[in-house]
Every structure is written in structure tokens, then in C-alpha cells.
Coordinates of C-alpha atoms in Angstrom, one line a residue:
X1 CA 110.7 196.7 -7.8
X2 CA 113.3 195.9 -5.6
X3 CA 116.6 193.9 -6.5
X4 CA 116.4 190.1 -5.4
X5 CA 119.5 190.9 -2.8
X6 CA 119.1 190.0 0.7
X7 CA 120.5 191.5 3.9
X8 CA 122.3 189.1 5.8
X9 CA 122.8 190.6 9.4
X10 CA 125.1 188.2 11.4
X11 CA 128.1 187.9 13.8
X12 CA 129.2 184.6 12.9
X13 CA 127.7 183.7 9.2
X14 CA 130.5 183.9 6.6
X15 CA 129.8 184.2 2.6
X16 CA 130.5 180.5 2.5
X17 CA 128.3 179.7 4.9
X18 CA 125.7 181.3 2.8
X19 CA 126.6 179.8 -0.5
X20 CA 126.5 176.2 1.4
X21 CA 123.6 174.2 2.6
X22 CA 120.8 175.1 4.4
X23 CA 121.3 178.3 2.9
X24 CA 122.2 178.1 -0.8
X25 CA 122.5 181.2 -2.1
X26 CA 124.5 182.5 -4.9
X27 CA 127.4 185.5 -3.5
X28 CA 125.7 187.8 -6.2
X29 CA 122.1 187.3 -4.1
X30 CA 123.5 188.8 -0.5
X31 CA 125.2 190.9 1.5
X32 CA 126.6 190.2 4.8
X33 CA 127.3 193.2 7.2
X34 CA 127.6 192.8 11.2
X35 CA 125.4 194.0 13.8
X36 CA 127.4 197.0 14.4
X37 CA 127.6 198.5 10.9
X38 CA 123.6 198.4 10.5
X39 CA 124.0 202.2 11.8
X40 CA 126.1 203.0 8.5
X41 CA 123.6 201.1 5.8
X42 CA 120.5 202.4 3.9
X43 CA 118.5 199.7 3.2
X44 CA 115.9 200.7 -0.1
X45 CA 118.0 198.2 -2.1
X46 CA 117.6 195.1 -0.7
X47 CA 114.1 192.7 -0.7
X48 CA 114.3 191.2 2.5
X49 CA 116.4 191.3 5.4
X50 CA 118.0 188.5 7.7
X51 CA 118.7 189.0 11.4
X52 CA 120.7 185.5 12.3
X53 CA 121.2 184.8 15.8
X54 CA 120.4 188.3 17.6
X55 CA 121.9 188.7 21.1
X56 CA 118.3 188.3 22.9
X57 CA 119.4 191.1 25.1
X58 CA 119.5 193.4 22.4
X59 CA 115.6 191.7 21.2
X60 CA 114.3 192.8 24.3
X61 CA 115.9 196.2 24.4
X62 CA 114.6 196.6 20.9
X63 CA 111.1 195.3 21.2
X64 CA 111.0 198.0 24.2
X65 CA 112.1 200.8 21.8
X66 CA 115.2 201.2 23.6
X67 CA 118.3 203.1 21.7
X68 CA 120.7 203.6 24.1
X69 CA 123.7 202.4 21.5
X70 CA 124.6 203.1 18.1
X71 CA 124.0 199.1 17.6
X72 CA 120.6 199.8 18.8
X73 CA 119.9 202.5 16.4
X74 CA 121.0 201.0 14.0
X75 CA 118.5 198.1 14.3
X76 CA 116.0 200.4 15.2
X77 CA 116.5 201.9 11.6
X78 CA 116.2 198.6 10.3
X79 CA 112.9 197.3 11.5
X80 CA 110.8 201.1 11.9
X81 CA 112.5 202.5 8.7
X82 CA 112.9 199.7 6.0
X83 CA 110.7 198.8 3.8
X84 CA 111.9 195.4 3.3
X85 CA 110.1 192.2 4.8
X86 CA 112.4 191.6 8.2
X87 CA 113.2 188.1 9.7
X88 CA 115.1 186.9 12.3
X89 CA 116.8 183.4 12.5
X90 CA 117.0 182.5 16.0
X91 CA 119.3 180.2 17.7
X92 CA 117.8 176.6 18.4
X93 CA 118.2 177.3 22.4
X94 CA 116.3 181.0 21.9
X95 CA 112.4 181.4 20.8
X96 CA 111.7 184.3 19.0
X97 CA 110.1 187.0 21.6
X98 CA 106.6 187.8 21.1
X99 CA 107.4 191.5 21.3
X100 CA 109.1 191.0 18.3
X101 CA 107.0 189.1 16.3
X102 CA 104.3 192.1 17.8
X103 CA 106.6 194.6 15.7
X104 CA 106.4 192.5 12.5
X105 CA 109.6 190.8 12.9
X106 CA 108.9 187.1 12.5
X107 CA 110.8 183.7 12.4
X108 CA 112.4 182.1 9.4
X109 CA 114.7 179.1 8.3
X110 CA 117.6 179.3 6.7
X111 CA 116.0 176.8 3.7
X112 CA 113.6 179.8 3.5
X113 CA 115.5 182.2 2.4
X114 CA 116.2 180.7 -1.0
X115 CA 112.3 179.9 -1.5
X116 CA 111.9 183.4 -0.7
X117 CA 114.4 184.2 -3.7
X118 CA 113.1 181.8 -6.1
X119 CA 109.0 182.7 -5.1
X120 CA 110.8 186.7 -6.4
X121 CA 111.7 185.3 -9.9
X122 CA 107.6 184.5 -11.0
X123 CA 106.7 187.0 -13.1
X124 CA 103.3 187.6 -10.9
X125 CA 105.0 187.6 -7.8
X126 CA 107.7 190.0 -8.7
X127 CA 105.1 192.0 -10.6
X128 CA 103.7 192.5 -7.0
X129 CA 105.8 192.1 -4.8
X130 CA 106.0 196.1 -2.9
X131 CA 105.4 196.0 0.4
X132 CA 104.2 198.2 2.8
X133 CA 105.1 198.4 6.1
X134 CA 102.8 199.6 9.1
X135 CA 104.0 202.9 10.9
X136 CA 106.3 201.0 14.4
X137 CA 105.6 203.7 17.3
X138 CA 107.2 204.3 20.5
X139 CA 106.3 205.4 23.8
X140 CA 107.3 208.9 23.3
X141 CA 105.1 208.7 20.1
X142 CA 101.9 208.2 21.6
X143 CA 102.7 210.8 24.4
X144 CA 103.4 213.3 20.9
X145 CA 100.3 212.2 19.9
X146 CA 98.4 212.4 23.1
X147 CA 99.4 216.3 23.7
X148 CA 98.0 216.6 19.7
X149 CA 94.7 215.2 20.8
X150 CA 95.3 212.1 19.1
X151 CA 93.2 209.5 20.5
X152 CA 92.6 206.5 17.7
X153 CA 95.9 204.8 16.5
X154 CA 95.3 204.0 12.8
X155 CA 94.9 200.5 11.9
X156 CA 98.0 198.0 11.9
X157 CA 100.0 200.3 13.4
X158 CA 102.6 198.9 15.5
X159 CA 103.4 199.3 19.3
X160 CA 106.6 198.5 21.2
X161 CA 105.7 197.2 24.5
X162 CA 106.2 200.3 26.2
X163 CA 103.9 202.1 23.6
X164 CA 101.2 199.7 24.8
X165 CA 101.4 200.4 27.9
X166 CA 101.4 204.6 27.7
X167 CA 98.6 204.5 25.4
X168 CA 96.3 202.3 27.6
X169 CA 97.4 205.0 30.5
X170 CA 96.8 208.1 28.3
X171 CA 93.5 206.5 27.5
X172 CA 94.5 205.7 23.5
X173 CA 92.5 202.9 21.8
X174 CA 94.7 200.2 20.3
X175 CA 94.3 199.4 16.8
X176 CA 92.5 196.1 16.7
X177 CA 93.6 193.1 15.5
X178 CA 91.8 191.3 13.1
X179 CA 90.5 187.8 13.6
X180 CA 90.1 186.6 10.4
X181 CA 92.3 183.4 11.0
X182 CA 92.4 180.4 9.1
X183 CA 92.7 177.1 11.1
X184 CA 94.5 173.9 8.9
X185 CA 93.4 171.0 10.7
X186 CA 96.9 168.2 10.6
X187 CA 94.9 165.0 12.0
X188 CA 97.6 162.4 13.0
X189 CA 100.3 163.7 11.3
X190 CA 103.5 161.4 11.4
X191 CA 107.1 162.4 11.0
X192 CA 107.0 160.7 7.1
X193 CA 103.7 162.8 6.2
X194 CA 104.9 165.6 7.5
X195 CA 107.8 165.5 5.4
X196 CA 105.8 164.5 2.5
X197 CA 103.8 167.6 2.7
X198 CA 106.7 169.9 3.8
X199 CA 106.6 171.9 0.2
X200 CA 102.5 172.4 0.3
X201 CA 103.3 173.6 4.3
X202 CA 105.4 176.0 3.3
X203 CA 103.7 177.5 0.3
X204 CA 100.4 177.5 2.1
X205 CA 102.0 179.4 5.1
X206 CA 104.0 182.3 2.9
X207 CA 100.3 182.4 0.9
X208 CA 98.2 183.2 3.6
X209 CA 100.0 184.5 6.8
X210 CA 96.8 184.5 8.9
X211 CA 97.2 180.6 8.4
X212 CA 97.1 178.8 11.7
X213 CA 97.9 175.0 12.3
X214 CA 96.3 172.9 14.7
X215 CA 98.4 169.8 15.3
X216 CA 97.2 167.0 18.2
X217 CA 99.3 167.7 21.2
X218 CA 101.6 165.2 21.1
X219 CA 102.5 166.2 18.1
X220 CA 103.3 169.9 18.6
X221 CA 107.0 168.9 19.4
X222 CA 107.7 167.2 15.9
X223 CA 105.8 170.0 13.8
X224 CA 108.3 172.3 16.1
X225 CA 111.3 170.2 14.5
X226 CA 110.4 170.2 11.0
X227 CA 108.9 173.6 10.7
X228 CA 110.8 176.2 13.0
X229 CA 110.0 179.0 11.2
X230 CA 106.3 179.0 11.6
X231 CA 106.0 177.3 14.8
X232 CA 104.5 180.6 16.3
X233 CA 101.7 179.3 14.3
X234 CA 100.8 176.2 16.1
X235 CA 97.2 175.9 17.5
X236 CA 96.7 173.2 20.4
X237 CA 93.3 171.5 19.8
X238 CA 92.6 171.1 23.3
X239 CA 94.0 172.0 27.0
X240 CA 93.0 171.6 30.1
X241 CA 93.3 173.1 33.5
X242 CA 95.5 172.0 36.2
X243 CA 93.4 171.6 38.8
X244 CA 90.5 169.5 36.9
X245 CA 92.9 167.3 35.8
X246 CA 93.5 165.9 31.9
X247 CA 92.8 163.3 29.4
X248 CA 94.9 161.9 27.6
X249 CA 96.9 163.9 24.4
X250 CA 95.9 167.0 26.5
X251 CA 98.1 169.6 27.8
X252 CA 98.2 172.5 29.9
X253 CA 98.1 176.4 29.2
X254 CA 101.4 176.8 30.4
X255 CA 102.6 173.9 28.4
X256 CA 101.3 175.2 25.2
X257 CA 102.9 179.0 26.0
X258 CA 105.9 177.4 26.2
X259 CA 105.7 175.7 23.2
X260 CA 105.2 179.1 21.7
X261 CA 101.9 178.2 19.9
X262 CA 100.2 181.0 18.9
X263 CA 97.0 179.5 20.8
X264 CA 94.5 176.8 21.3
X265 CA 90.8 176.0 20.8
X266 CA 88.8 176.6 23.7
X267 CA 85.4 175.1 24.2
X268 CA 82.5 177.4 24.7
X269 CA 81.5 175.7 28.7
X270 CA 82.3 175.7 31.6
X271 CA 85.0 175.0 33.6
X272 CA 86.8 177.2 30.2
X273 CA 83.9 179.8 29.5
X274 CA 83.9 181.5 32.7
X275 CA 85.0 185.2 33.1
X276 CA 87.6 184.0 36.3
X277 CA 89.5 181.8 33.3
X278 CA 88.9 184.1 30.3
X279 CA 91.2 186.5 32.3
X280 CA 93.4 183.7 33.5
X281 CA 94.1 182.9 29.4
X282 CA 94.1 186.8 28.6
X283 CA 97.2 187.1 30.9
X284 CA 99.0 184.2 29.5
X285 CA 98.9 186.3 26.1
X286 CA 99.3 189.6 27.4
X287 CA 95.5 190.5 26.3
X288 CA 94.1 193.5 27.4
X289 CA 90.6 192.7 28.5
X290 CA 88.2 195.7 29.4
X291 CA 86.3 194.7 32.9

């Protein structure tokens, strides 16, 4: 089992920040180190690792599986090599990239970092708690793999974008995602309920992290506010298209990317069912769809 120590990678955290609110953690629980001396650091000791407030430059050059700088390789390190959970605490001007989240980096409070901690100290959690991380391949891999004769990637493996994009070329299947999501219907949440139920949010989300949230439109932006960290796991119940129009509480497909939900319930007629707008919505998620 690992030591309850986290990483904290940052360029303007200091240790009092961290041992002050929202983060709360005692100095014996981290260690701080900048972006630039990731190169220089093994990582087997820690349990989970923090990137706060990435340059989103550097995101995309990363979710690309771009090295071009030691910085670079050393976060490359970091999210292919460790075996430690990694989570990134963006900015509240920056969204987390999709790429990234694609290479199993995903979004987390500062609050969360200390339930994280304190979930360690159960006996049955920490008992358990070994995780495994999925094989992170670039484009050059698959071309390695393609000259092999390599033409199945093994399940949950992960792809930069680039890696995608050679192995649908080279004529490699993708691993397929599985589908089994769970959808938590929130009907007419308020600010006060949401807040109320904040705790049983949280613990359901670290539970289960196929959980998915539908939320009533207008209320996307509030379950945003109070819950940053797994706002990527917002469902929209309903959205319509721009040129037939909308109801009330509805919004559109552009509206609901940009809220970065992680999708929306579609109804099975027309004018959604139709192969002209299953392709329309495939592109809005970067879906490969075989014609």
C-alpha cells in the first residue's frame, strides 16, 4: 500500500496555502514541487497526484503526446508512468480538455483532496486501494505496433489524440468504451438542496465513476458552481435543434458542449433519430461513426 502523501504540482500554491482552507491538509500529508522539477521525481511513493492550474498550452501539447521540453517529459512521466490516481485543478476561467480527461486525467476540487485522504484511512478502503493504470499510447506506438502486425488495442487502453487518429488510418480497432453508465435523476434541485445533499454527491460520484447526473437545464449552471470537479458528468435531459426551434428549459447542442456535460438524453424520433443528426451529435463529441 501506498503512503497517504499527495503530489502537489503547482507554480503558485505555497505549503500554507495547502495547510489552509479549501485545502486543509496537514504539511506531513504533501509535497509540493513545480512544474519544472516533475523531470527529476519518481513517483511510486505518493497516492495521488495534484496538477493545480496547468498552463493549457502545455494540456494540449500533452494530450497530443508532445515532448518537445524537459517540462513536457516530465509530465509525460507523470500521467503514462505513475501509478498514482492523477487530477488536475483547473483554473475557474479554463475547463479541463477532453483530451485529457480521454487519458485518465480528470477534474478535482481542492475540498477533495482531503476527502480523498480521509476515504485512505478506512481500513477497507486502504486495504484496497492499488490501482492500476491502463497502458497511455502514442502515435508512434501504434505505428510500432502496426509494423508488429498488431491490429486489436487491448481494452482500456489509452490514446492521445494523435494515436486515434494513426490507428483509424493504419486500420487499428479502438478499444471500446463501455456503456454501462448510471444516470442520477436531480428533479428541481435548488441551490439549498443541493447543498444539503453535497456529502451523499460526492461519495456517490468517487463510488461509482461511471455515475452520470442529469440535472434540468436551467439548472446545469448552479450544479457547475457547487460541484466543479464532476461537472464533466452533467447529463442535459433534453435539447433541441436550432432550426426547429425550443421549448422552454431546453437548450441547444452547442449550449450543452459548452457547458462541458458529458452528454444529453436523446429521444428515439425524429427530427433526433435520423442518420443526418446522429452524425451531426457524433461530431460534437469527436465520435467515430463507421458509415
Amino acid at each position: 500500500m501506498k503512503s497517504g502523501i499527495v503530489l502537489v504540482v503547482s507554480a503558485s500554491l505555497s505549503n500554507d496555502d495547502l495547510c489552509s482552507s479549501p485545502f486543509n491538509l496537514h504539511p506531513e500529508e504533501f509535497f509540493l514541487a513545480s512544474y519544472d522539477s516533475l523531470c527529476f521525481l519518481g513517483f511510486s511513493r505518493f497516492c495521488l497526484v495534484i496538477l493545480h492550474e496547468p498552463d493549457p498550452d502545455i494540456c494540449t501539447k500533452l494530450s497530443l503526446g508532445i515532448r518537445d521540453s524537459r517540462l513536457l517529459e516530465g509530465m509525460w512521466n507523470l500521467v503514462a508512468l505513475s501509478n498514482s490516481p492523477v487530477r488536475i485543478i483547473s483554473s475557474p476561467k479554463n475547463r479541463p480538455l477532453k483530451s485529457l480527461l480521454d487519458l485518465g486525467v480528470e477534474p478535482f476540487s481542492p475540498s477533495e483532496v482531503r476527502d480523498f485522504l480521509s476515504s485512505l484511512s478506512s481500513p477497507k478502503n486502504s486495504a484496497s486501494f492499488n490501482p492500476k493504470k491502463q497502458p497511455l499510447l502514442t502515435a508512434d506506438d501504434i505505428r510500432e505496433m502496426h509494423k508488429m502486425g498488431k491490429l486489436r488495442l487491448e481494452p482500456g487502453a489509452l490514446l492521445t489524440e494523435w494515436a486515434k487518429e494513426v490507428a483509424v488510418t493504419l486500420g487499428i480497432s479502438l478499444p471500446e468504451k463501455q456503456a454501462n453508465f448510471v444516470l442520477a435523476f436531480l428533479s428541481t434541485p435548488t441551490r439549498a438542496s443541493l447543498i444539503d445533499l453535497s456529502e451523499k454527491i460526492h461519495s456517490w460520484s468517487r463510488a461509482n465513476p461511471k455515475l452520470l447526473f442529469v440535472v434540468p437545464s436551467p439548472q446545469i449552471p448552479l450544479f457547475r458552481e457547487l460541484f466543479p470537479s464532476i461537472s464533466s458528468r452533467l447529463v442535459a435531459p433534453a435539447f433541441h435543434w436550432a432550426e426547429s426551434g425550443a421549448f422552454t428549459g431546453e437548450v441547444s447542442l452547442g449550449m450543452i458542449q459548452d457547458a462541458g456535460c458529458f452528454g444529453a438524453i436523446m429521444p428515439h424520433s425524429k427530427p433526433f433519430f435520423t442518420k443526418e443528426q446522429i452524425l451531426q451529435i457524433a461530431s460534437h463529441w469527436s465520435i467515430l461513426i463507421d458509415n
